[in-house]
CSV table of C-alpha atoms in Angstrom, one decimal:
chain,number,residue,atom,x,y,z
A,4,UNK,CA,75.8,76.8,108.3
A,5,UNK,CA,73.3,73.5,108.5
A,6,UNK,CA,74.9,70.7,110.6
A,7,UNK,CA,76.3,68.2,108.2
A,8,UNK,CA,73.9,64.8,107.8
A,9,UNK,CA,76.7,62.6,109.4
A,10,UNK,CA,76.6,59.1,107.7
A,11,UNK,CA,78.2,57.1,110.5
A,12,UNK,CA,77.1,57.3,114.1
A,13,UNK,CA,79.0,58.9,116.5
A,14,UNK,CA,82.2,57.3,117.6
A,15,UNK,CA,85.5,58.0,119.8
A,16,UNK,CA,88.3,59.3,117.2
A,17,UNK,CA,91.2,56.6,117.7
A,18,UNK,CA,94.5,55.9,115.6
A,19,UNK,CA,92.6,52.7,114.6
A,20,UNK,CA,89.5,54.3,113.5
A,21,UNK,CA,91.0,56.8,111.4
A,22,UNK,CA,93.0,54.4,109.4
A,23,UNK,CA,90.6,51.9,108.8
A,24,UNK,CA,88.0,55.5,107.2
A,25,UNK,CA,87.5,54.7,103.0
A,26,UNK,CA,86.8,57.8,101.3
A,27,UNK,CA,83.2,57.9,99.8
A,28,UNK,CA,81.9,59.8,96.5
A,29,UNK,CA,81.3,63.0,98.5
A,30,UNK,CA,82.5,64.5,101.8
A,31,UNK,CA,82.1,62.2,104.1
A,32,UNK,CA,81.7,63.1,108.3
A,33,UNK,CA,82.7,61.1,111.4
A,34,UNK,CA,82.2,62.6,114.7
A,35,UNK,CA,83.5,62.2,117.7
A,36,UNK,CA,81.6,60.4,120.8
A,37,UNK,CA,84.0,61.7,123.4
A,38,UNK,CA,84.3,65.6,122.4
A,39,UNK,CA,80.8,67.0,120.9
A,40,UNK,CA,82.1,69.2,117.7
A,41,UNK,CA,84.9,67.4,117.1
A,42,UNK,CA,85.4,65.4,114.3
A,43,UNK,CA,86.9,64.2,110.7
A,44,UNK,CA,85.9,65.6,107.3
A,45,UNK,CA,87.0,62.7,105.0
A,46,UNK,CA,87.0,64.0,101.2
A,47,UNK,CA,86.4,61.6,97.9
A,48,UNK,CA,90.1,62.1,97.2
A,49,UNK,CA,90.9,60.3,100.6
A,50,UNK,CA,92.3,63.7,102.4
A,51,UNK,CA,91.4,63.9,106.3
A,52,UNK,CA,90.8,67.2,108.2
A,53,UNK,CA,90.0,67.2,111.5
A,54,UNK,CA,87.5,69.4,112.1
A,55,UNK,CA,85.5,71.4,115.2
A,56,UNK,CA,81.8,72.9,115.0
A,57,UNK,CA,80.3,74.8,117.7
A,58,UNK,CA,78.6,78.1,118.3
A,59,UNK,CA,79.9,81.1,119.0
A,60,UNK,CA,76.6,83.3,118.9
A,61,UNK,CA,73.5,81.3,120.4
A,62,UNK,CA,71.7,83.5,117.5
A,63,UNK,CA,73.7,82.4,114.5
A,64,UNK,CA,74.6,79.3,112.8
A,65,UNK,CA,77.3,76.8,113.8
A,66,UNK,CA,81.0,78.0,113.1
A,67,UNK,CA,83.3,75.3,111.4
A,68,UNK,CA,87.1,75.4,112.2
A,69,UNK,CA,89.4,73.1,110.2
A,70,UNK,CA,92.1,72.1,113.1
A,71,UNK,CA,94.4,70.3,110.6
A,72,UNK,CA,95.5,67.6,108.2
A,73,UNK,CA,95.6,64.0,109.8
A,74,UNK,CA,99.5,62.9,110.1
A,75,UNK,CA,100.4,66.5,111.0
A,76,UNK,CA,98.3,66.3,113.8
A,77,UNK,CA,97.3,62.9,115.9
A,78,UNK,CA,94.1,62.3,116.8
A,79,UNK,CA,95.0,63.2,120.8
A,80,UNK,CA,96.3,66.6,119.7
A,81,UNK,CA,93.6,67.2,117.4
A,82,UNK,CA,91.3,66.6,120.1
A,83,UNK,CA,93.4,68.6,122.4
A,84,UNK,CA,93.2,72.1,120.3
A,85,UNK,CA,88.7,71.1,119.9
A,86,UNK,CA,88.5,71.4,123.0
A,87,UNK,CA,90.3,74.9,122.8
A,88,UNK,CA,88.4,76.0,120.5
A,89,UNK,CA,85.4,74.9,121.8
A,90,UNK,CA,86.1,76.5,125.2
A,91,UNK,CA,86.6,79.7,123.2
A,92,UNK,CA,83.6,79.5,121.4
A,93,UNK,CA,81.6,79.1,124.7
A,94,UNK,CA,82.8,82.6,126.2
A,95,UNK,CA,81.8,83.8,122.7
A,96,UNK,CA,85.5,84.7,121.3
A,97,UNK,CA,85.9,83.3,117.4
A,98,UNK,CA,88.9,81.1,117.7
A,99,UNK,CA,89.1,82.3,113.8
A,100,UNK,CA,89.2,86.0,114.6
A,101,UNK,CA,92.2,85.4,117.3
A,102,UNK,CA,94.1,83.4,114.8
A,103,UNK,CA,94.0,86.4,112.9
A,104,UNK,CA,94.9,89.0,115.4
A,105,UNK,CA,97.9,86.3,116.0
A,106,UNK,CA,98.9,86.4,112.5
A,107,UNK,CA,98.7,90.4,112.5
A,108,UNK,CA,100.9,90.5,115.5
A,109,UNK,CA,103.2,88.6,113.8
A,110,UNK,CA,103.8,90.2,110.2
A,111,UNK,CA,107.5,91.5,109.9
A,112,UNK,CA,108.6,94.8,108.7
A,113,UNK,CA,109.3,92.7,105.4
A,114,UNK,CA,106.3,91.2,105.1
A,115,UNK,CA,104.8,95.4,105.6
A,116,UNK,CA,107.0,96.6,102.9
A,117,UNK,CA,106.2,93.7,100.2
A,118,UNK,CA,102.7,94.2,100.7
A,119,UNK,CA,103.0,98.0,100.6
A,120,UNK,CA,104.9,98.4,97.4
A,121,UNK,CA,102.9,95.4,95.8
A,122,UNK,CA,99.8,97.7,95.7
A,123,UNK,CA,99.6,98.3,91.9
A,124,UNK,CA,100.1,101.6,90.1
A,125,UNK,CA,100.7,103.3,93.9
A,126,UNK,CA,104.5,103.9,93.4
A,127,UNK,CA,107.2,103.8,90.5
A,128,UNK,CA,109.8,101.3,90.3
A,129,UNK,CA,112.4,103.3,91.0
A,130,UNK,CA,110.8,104.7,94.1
A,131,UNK,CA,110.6,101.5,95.4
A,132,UNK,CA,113.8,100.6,94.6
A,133,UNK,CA,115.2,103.7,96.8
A,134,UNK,CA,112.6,102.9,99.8
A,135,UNK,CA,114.0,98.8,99.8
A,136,UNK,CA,117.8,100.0,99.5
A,137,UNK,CA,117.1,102.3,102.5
A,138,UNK,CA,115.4,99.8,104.1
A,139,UNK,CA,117.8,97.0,103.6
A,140,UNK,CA,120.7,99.4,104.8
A,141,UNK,CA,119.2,100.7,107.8
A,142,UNK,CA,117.4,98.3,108.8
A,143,UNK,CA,118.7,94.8,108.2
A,144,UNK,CA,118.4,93.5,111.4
A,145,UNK,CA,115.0,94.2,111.7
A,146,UNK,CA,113.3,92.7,108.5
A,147,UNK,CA,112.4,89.5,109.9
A,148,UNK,CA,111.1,91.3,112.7
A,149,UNK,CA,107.4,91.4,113.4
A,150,UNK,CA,106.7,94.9,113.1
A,151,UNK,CA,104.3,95.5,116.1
A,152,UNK,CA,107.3,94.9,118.3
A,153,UNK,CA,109.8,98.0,117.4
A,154,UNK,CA,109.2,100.0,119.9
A,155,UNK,CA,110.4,104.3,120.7
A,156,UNK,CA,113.0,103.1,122.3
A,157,UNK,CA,114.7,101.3,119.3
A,158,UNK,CA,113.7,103.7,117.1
A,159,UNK,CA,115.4,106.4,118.8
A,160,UNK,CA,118.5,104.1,119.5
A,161,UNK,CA,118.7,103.2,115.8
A,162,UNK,CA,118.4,106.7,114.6
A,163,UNK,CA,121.4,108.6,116.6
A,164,UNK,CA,123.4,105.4,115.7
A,165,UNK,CA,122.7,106.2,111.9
A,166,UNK,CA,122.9,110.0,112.2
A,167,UNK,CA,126.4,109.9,114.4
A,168,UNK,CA,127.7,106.4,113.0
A,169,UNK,CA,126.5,106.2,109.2
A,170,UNK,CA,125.7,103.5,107.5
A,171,UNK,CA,129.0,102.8,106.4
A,172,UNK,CA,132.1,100.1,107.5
A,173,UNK,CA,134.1,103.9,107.8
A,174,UNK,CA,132.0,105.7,110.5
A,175,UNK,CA,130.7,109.2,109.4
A,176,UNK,CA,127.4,111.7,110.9
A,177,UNK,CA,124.7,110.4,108.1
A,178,UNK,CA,121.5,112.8,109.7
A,179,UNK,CA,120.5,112.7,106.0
A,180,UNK,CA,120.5,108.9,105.9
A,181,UNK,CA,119.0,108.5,109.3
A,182,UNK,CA,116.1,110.7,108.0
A,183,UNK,CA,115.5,109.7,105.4
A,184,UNK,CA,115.4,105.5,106.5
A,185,UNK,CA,113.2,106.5,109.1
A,186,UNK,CA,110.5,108.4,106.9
A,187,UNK,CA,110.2,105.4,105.4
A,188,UNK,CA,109.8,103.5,108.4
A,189,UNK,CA,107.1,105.7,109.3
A,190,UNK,CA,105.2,105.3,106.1
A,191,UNK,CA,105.6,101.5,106.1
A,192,UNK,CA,103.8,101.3,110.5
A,193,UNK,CA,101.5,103.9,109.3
A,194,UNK,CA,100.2,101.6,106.7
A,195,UNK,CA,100.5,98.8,108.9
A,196,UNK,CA,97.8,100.8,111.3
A,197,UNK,CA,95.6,100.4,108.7
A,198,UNK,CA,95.8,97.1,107.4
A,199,UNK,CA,95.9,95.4,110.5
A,200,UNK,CA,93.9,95.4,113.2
A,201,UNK,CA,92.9,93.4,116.6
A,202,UNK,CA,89.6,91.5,116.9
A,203,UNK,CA,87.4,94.6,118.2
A,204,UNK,CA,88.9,96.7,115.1
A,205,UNK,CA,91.4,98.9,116.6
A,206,UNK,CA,94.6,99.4,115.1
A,207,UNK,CA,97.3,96.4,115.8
A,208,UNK,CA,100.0,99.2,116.4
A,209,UNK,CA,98.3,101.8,119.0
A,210,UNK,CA,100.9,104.9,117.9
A,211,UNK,CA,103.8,104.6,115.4
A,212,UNK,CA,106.9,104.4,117.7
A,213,UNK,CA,108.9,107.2,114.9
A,214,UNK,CA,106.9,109.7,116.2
A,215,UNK,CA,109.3,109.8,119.0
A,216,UNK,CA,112.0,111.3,116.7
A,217,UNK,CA,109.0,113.9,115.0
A,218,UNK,CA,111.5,116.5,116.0
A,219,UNK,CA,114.5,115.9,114.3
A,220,UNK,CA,113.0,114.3,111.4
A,221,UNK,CA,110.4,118.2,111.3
A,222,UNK,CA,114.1,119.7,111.4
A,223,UNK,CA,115.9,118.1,108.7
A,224,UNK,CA,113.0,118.5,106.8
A,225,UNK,CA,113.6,122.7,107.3
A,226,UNK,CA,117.4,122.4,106.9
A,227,UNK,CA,116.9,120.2,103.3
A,228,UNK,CA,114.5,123.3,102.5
A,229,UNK,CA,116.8,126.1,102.9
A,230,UNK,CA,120.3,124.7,101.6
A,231,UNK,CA,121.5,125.9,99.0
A,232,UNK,CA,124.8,125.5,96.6
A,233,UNK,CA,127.0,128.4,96.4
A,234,UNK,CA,127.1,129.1,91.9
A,235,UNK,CA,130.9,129.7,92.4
A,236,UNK,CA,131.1,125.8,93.3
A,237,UNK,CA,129.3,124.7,90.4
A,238,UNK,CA,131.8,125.8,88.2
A,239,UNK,CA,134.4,124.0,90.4
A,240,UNK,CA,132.5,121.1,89.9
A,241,UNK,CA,132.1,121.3,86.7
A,242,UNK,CA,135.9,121.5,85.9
A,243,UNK,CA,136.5,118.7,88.1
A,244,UNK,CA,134.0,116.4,86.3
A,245,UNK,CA,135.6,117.1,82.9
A,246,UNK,CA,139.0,116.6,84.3
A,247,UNK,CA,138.1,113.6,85.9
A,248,UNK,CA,136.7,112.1,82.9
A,249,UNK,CA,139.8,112.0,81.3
A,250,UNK,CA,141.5,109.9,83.7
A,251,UNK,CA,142.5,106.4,81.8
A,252,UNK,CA,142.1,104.8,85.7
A,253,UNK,CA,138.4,105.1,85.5
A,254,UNK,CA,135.9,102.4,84.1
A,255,UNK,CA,133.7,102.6,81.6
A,256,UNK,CA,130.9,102.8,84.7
A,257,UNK,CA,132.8,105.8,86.2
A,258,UNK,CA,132.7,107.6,83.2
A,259,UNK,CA,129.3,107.1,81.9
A,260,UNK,CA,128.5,108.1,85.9
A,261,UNK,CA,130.5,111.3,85.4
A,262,UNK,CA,128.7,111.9,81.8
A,263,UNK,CA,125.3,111.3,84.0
A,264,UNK,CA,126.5,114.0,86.3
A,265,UNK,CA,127.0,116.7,83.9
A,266,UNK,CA,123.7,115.9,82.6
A,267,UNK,CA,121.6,116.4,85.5
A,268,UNK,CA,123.6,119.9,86.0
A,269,UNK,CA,123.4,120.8,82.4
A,270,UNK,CA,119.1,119.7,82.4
A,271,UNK,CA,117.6,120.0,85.8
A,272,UNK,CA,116.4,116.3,85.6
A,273,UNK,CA,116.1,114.8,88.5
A,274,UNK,CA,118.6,111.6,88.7
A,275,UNK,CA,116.7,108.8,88.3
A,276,UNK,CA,114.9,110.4,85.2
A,277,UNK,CA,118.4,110.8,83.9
A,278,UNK,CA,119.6,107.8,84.9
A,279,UNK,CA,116.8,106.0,82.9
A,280,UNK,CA,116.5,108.2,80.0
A,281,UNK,CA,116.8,105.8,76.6
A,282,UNK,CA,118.1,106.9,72.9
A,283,UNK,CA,114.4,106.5,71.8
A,284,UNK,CA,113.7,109.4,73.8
A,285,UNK,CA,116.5,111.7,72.1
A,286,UNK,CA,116.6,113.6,69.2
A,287,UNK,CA,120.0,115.1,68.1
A,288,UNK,CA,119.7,117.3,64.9
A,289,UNK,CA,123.1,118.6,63.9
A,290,UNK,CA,121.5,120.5,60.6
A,291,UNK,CA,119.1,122.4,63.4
A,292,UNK,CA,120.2,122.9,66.9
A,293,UNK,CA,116.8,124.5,67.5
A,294,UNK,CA,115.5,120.4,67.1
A,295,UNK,CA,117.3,118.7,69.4
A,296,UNK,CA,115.8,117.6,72.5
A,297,UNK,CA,115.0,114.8,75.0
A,298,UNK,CA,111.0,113.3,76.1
A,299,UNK,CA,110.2,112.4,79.7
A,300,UNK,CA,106.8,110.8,79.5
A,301,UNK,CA,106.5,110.0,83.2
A,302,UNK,CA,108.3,112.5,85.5
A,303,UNK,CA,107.2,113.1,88.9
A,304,UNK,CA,104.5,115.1,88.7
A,305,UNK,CA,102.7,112.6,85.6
A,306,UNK,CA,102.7,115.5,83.0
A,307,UNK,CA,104.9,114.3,80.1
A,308,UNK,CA,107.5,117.2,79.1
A,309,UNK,CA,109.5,117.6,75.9
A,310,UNK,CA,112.7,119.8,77.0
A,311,UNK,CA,115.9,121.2,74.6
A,312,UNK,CA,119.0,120.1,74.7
A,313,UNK,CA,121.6,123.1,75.4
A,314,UNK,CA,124.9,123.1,73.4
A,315,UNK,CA,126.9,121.4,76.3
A,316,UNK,CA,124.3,118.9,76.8
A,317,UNK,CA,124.5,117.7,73.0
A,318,UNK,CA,127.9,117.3,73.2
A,319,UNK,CA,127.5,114.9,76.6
A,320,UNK,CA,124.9,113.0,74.3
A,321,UNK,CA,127.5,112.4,71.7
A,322,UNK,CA,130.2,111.7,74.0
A,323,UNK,CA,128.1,109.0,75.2
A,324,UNK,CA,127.2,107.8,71.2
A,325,UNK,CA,131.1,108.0,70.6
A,326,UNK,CA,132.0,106.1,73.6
A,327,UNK,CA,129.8,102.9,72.5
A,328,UNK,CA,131.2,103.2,68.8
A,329,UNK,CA,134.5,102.7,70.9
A,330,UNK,CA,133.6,99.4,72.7
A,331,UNK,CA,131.3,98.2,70.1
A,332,UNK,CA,128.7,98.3,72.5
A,333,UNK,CA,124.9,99.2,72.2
A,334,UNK,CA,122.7,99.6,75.0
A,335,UNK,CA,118.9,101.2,74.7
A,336,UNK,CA,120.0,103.6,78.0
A,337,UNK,CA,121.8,106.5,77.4
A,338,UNK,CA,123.5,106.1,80.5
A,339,UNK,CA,124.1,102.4,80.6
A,340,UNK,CA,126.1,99.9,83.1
A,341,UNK,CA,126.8,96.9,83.9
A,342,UNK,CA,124.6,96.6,86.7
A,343,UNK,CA,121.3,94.3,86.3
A,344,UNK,CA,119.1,97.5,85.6
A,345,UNK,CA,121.2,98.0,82.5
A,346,UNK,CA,122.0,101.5,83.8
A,347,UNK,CA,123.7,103.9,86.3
A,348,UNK,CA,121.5,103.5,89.6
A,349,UNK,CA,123.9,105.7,91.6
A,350,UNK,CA,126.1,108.0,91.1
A,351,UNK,CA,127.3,108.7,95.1
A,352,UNK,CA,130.5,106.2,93.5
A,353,UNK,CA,131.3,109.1,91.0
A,354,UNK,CA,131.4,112.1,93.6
A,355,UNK,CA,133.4,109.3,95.8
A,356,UNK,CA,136.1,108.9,92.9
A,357,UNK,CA,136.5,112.8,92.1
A,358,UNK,CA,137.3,113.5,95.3
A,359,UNK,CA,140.0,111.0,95.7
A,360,UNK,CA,141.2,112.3,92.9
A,361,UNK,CA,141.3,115.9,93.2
A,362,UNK,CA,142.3,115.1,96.9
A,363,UNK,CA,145.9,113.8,95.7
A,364,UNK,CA,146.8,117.0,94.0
């Protein structure tokens, strides 16, 4: 970078000086007489920046730092942070590049997840969605923190409070939970190793501090393989659904939750699918049961699928077309709610109710 042609001699940078400055048709330049590099960029709008030029590599050009605006910092101050700089520059350190590695250090566990699920077409809404709730669950308290400072230790504090506590105001063993929060967790430093990094390039975060629970997290991960539900409790469940769906206690949520339910037993479809499937996406054919059927044009795995409809599952579809002829209601889901997604998110409540239910008898 060319040094500036200054237009006004050197000068000492006082109070008095600055305020007296008149902006010019261009960028206009006063230097400093005290300080060599320092100085005031003056533009045609009348904005001052306080400036420092030096070089940090005898074989390169100049660097030029902007310090700051004038009235948020005084002359003295601005001054103060040149010379910095300047002294930096001089041992051959970029003051720019440890600004950077300051900000790095600093970025929270927020800041890492907003910038993680902003990267577009990487994950679907409602995987997000699931990844922020477990986030703002499990780990609240450490959102605003930067994420460079969680350490093993708090990582393996946090997990056996989760997996002997719960995340609930009831305390309850949650291993699932606590698994589950701290994949995540994992996912979110291990992208932080790659985005940030210290000025000689190596990863801000040396070793993600989850790998300290690599353990329990490998044997959850066996247990969630193996289990399996017992077929003579799935007709239990089933007769409990139907029962409960009569109850005149319920809301209109519960029910639709319950109706939800018997769907994802009666299809295979994996919740949120469910959960999000709309009318346009349903054919009901009462002159040929042969035609009726439901689309999924984005599942998991990105193939679209066009699936029948059993019997049982028809009638679960008109249950839910009878119950908004009931409330004069229309919704596009076929599972709606009141919630702000306009459908059933989670259907934990539902299981929650039943049981209190069939508990009492």
């Amino acid at each position: 970078m060319p040094d500036p042609t200054p237009k006004h001699p050197p000068v000492k940078l006082t109070k008095g000086y600055v305020d007296r400055v008149k902006p010019g048709q261009n960028d206009e330049y006063h230097w400093d007489a005290e300080t060599k590099g320092f100085g005031l960029r003056v533009n045609p709008s009348g904005r001052m920046n306080f400036i420092v030029q030096g070089r940090i590599d005898p074989r390169k050009p100049p660097a030029r730092i902007t310090i700051g605006a004038y009235g948020v910092f005084t002359v003295d101050q601005a001054r103060d942070v040149a010379r910095e700089h300047l002294r930096s520059m001089r041992m051959g350190i970029d003051p720019r590049e440890v600004k950077r590695e300051d900000e790095a250090k600093a970025v929270t566990l927020r800041q890492v997840a907003d910038a993680f699920f902003a990267r577009p077409g990487m994950l679907k809404e409602n995987t997000r969605d699931e990844m922020d709730r477990h986030l703002t669950t499990a780990f609240a308290k450490w959102l605003p923190r930067a994420i460079a400072s969680i350490t093993p230790n708090d990582c393996r504090k946090r997990y056996e409070e989760i997996a002997t506590k719960g995340l609930r105001k009831t305390p309850a063993p949650a291993p699932g939970s606590a698994a589950s929060a701290f994949k995540i967790l994992r996912t979110l430093i291990n992208f932080a190793m790659e985005e940030y990094q210290t000025q000689d390039g190596a990863p801000l975060i040396a070793r993600n501090p989850v790998a300290i629970i690599k353990k329990e997290l490998a044997a959850h991960e066996s247990k969630v393989r193996t289990r399996h539900i017992d077929r003579r409790d799935v007709g239990k469940f089933w007769h409990h659904l139907t029962t409960a769906r009569q109850n005149p206690a319920f809301s209109a949520d519960t029910r639709c939750g319950i109706d939800l339910v018997m769907f994802l037993l009666l299809t295979g479809t994996r919740r949120n699918e469910g959960a999000m499937l709309t009318w346009d996406r349903v054919n009901l054919d009462d002159a040929d049961p042969a035609n009726n059927w439901f689309h999924l044009p984005d599942p998991k795995n990105k193939n679209p699928v066009w699936l029948p409809l059993s019997s049982q599952a028809v009638a679960v579809l008109k249950a839910r077309q009878l119950a908004e002829e009931k409330t004069g209601t229309k919704s596009k889901f076929v599972f709606p709610s009141r919630s702000a997604a306009g459908h059933i998110k989670d259907t934990r409540p539902v299981g929650i109710q039943i049981r209190a239910v069939t508990c009492t008898r």
